[in-house]
Each structure stands twice: as structure tokens, then as C-alpha cells.
């Protein structure tokens, strides 16, 4: 199977069965999503969603968050991973958002990355989810799934290298959805420690499955 055929099979499955995937972060506007994505670094979306209602009630606008101190923000996010750093990032982000961008979340990746706590992955999420831009956010799930299935080469050892390979083979109009497809597949099926290969609908296209769970004759190991 060629890489082009592998991409075609994977994308065709997701397009048919999950035509409109969405982020699992809860948000009502671009500002709230930006805050949530910053908080989600090395933390589950479920945990973030538990924390943000009270946070947004106290700081419903970037202007109010910009006036806060990191210690004040910390009280609302202390159950999140790395709360001290993230509290500082959120306040710094809000101040730049207000002062440099008129409280409007920018479209350009370069502008988004000017704010504390916003790396390339976070910027790509915002550009994709809010502005439907063809950007591919590579988190641990996307990185793992892409390698296991065989969508990217073994030499793609960094998130940026994975991003570039995925962008090369996925049509621009599919990229915003493909970002969610790969994340959700990694979150619920192609999990890190014990991938649920026997439940996976993508085994026909997956290099990991073909190498590790098939025996001569094309049978699955448990058959």
C-alpha cells in the first residue's frame, strides 16, 4: 500500500463516519477557547472543562483577565497541571490581547504566538477551530497516531516535521477536520499504552496493526 492510498483510506473513513468533528473543550467565544487551549497543555480537556466555568464567571472578558494578578488566577486553576506558569501565561496573554490586538483574538499564527503560553500547537488550534484555517496542530495524540498508522515517516521526529508531512498529503479543505479526527482517534482508540487495535476501524491501513497484530495468512492474533 502506498502512502497516498493509506491517506485516502483513512480520510475516507473519517469523512463518512465523522463528517463534523469538534473540539471537546467547552467555549463560547474565541477568547474562551484561547484560554482553554492554553490550560489544556499537558492536561485533559475534561479537567479543563471542570475549571473554566468559574474562571470565566470571574474573568468573562480579556480586559478583566488583564487586570488580574497571577495569584488571583491561580486560585481558579490550581487543579490544572502547572498552574503557576499557566496563571502567569493567562494574565500575560490577556494583556497583550487587549493592548496589541484590541481584545480580538488574531487570525495569523505569527500574531498568536506573540502571546505568552501560545506556542505553535496552540496557535494552530485557534486558527483551525475559530477561523477554519488549514492548520494542523500536532499534540501527543496526533504525533502518535500519525506514526503508528504510517501517515508520516520515521524520520519525522518533531511535531513540526509531522505537521509538514500531514499538510503535504491532506487536502487543505480537510485539514481543520483531520486535526480533530487524529486527536480523537488517539484519545479513544489509538491510546498510548494499550491501543485498542481489535476495535479499530483503520486496521486495513495501519502499519502498526499489520506489523504487530497479524500472523501469517492475514489473521488477527486472537483469531
PDB file of C-alpha atoms in Angstrom, residues 66-150:
ATOM      1  CA  UNK A  66      -5.634  41.522  32.027  1.00  0.00           C
ATOM      2  CA  UNK A  67      -6.314  43.407  35.281  1.00  0.00           C
ATOM      3  CA  UNK A  68      -5.884  40.291  37.407  1.00  0.00           C
ATOM      4  CA  UNK A  69      -2.752  39.061  39.115  1.00  0.00           C
ATOM      5  CA  UNK A  70      -1.348  35.565  38.527  1.00  0.00           C
ATOM      6  CA  UNK A  71      -2.134  34.744  42.164  1.00  0.00           C
ATOM      7  CA  UNK A  72      -5.801  35.591  41.624  1.00  0.00           C
ATOM      8  CA  UNK A  73      -5.974  33.413  38.517  1.00  0.00           C
ATOM      9  CA  UNK A  74      -4.114  30.595  40.256  1.00  0.00           C
ATOM     10  CA  UNK A  75      -6.979  30.173  42.733  1.00  0.00           C
ATOM     11  CA  UNK A  76      -9.269  29.121  39.870  1.00  0.00           C
ATOM     12  CA  UNK A  77      -6.865  26.814  38.025  1.00  0.00           C
ATOM     13  CA  UNK A  78      -4.901  25.175  40.822  1.00  0.00           C
ATOM     14  CA  UNK A  79      -6.191  21.698  39.893  1.00  0.00           C
ATOM     15  CA  UNK A  80      -4.748  22.108  36.383  1.00  0.00           C
ATOM     16  CA  UNK A  81      -1.241  20.904  35.564  1.00  0.00           C
ATOM     17  CA  UNK A  82       1.454  23.582  36.029  1.00  0.00           C
ATOM     18  CA  UNK A  83      -0.973  26.134  37.486  1.00  0.00           C
ATOM     19  CA  UNK A  84       1.674  28.682  38.480  1.00  0.00           C
ATOM     20  CA  UNK A  85       3.101  29.026  34.992  1.00  0.00           C
ATOM     21  CA  UNK A  86      -0.308  28.922  33.340  1.00  0.00           C
ATOM     22  CA  UNK A  87      -1.650  31.641  35.622  1.00  0.00           C
ATOM     23  CA  UNK A  88       1.220  33.886  34.567  1.00  0.00           C
ATOM     24  CA  UNK A  89       0.671  32.973  30.924  1.00  0.00           C
ATOM     25  CA  UNK A  90      -3.043  33.747  31.056  1.00  0.00           C
ATOM     26  CA  UNK A  91      -2.547  37.192  32.555  1.00  0.00           C
ATOM     27  CA  UNK A  92       0.273  37.983  30.134  1.00  0.00           C
ATOM     28  CA  UNK A  93      -1.774  36.715  27.199  1.00  0.00           C
ATOM     29  CA  UNK A  94      -4.755  38.849  28.183  1.00  0.00           C
ATOM     30  CA  UNK A  95      -2.659  41.991  28.489  1.00  0.00           C
ATOM     31  CA  UNK A  96      -1.165  41.572  25.035  1.00  0.00           C
ATOM     32  CA  UNK A  97      -4.544  40.585  23.600  1.00  0.00           C
ATOM     33  CA  UNK A  98      -6.036  43.831  24.921  1.00  0.00           C
ATOM     34  CA  UNK A  99      -3.119  46.155  24.236  1.00  0.00           C
ATOM     35  CA  UNK A 100      -1.832  44.828  20.906  1.00  0.00           C
ATOM     36  CA  UNK A 101      -4.936  43.320  19.324  1.00  0.00           C
ATOM     37  CA  UNK A 102      -7.840  45.345  20.691  1.00  0.00           C
ATOM     38  CA  UNK A 103      -9.149  42.310  22.613  1.00  0.00           C
ATOM     39  CA  UNK A 104      -9.745  40.445  19.344  1.00  0.00           C
ATOM     40  CA  UNK A 105      -8.089  37.024  19.013  1.00  0.00           C
ATOM     41  CA  UNK A 106      -5.838  37.376  15.943  1.00  0.00           C
ATOM     42  CA  UNK A 107      -6.048  35.192  12.867  1.00  0.00           C
ATOM     43  CA  UNK A 108      -2.368  34.971  11.948  1.00  0.00           C
ATOM     44  CA  UNK A 109      -0.233  32.240  13.504  1.00  0.00           C
ATOM     45  CA  UNK A 110       2.619  34.705  13.911  1.00  0.00           C
ATOM     46  CA  UNK A 111       0.437  37.103  15.891  1.00  0.00           C
ATOM     47  CA  UNK A 112      -0.993  34.383  18.104  1.00  0.00           C
ATOM     48  CA  UNK A 113       2.491  33.211  19.019  1.00  0.00           C
ATOM     49  CA  UNK A 114       3.376  36.645  20.349  1.00  0.00           C
ATOM     50  CA  UNK A 115       1.292  35.912  23.442  1.00  0.00           C
ATOM     51  CA  UNK A 116       2.619  34.007  26.492  1.00  0.00           C
ATOM     52  CA  UNK A 117       1.570  30.372  26.630  1.00  0.00           C
ATOM     53  CA  UNK A 118       0.772  30.274  22.922  1.00  0.00           C
ATOM     54  CA  UNK A 119       3.147  28.018  21.027  1.00  0.00           C
ATOM     55  CA  UNK A 120       2.721  26.743  17.507  1.00  0.00           C
ATOM     56  CA  UNK A 121       0.341  23.959  18.529  1.00  0.00           C
ATOM     57  CA  UNK A 122      -1.973  26.305  20.420  1.00  0.00           C
ATOM     58  CA  UNK A 123      -1.862  28.856  17.616  1.00  0.00           C
ATOM     59  CA  UNK A 124      -2.750  26.168  15.080  1.00  0.00           C
ATOM     60  CA  UNK A 125      -5.721  25.042  17.185  1.00  0.00           C
ATOM     61  CA  UNK A 126      -7.096  28.578  17.368  1.00  0.00           C
ATOM     62  CA  UNK A 127      -6.586  29.230  13.670  1.00  0.00           C
ATOM     63  CA  UNK A 128      -8.236  25.925  12.794  1.00  0.00           C
ATOM     64  CA  UNK A 129     -11.185  25.894  15.200  1.00  0.00           C
ATOM     65  CA  UNK A 130     -12.085  29.591  15.212  1.00  0.00           C
ATOM     66  CA  UNK A 131     -11.082  30.673  11.739  1.00  0.00           C
ATOM     67  CA  UNK A 132     -11.280  27.360   9.844  1.00  0.00           C
ATOM     68  CA  UNK A 133      -7.737  27.829   8.577  1.00  0.00           C
ATOM     69  CA  UNK A 134      -5.824  24.849   7.125  1.00  0.00           C
ATOM     70  CA  UNK A 135      -3.531  24.467  10.133  1.00  0.00           C
ATOM     71  CA  UNK A 136      -2.539  21.169  11.730  1.00  0.00           C
ATOM     72  CA  UNK A 137      -1.979  21.212  15.496  1.00  0.00           C
ATOM     73  CA  UNK A 138       0.323  18.330  16.413  1.00  0.00           C
ATOM     74  CA  UNK A 139      -0.151  17.251  20.017  1.00  0.00           C
ATOM     75  CA  UNK A 140       0.896  13.925  21.545  1.00  0.00           C
ATOM     76  CA  UNK A 141      -2.168  12.176  20.090  1.00  0.00           C
ATOM     77  CA  UNK A 142      -1.616  13.403  16.536  1.00  0.00           C
ATOM     78  CA  UNK A 143       2.093  12.615  16.777  1.00  0.00           C
ATOM     79  CA  UNK A 144       1.459   9.052  17.998  1.00  0.00           C
ATOM     80  CA  UNK A 145      -1.398   8.203  15.633  1.00  0.00           C
ATOM     81  CA  UNK A 146       0.398   9.581  12.589  1.00  0.00           C
ATOM     82  CA  UNK A 147       3.433   7.409  13.255  1.00  0.00           C
ATOM     83  CA  UNK A 148       1.521   4.258  14.164  1.00  0.00           C
ATOM     84  CA  UNK A 149      -0.722   4.314  11.133  1.00  0.00           C
ATOM     85  CA  UNK A 150       2.173   5.211   8.871  1.00  0.00           C
TER      86      UNK A 150
END
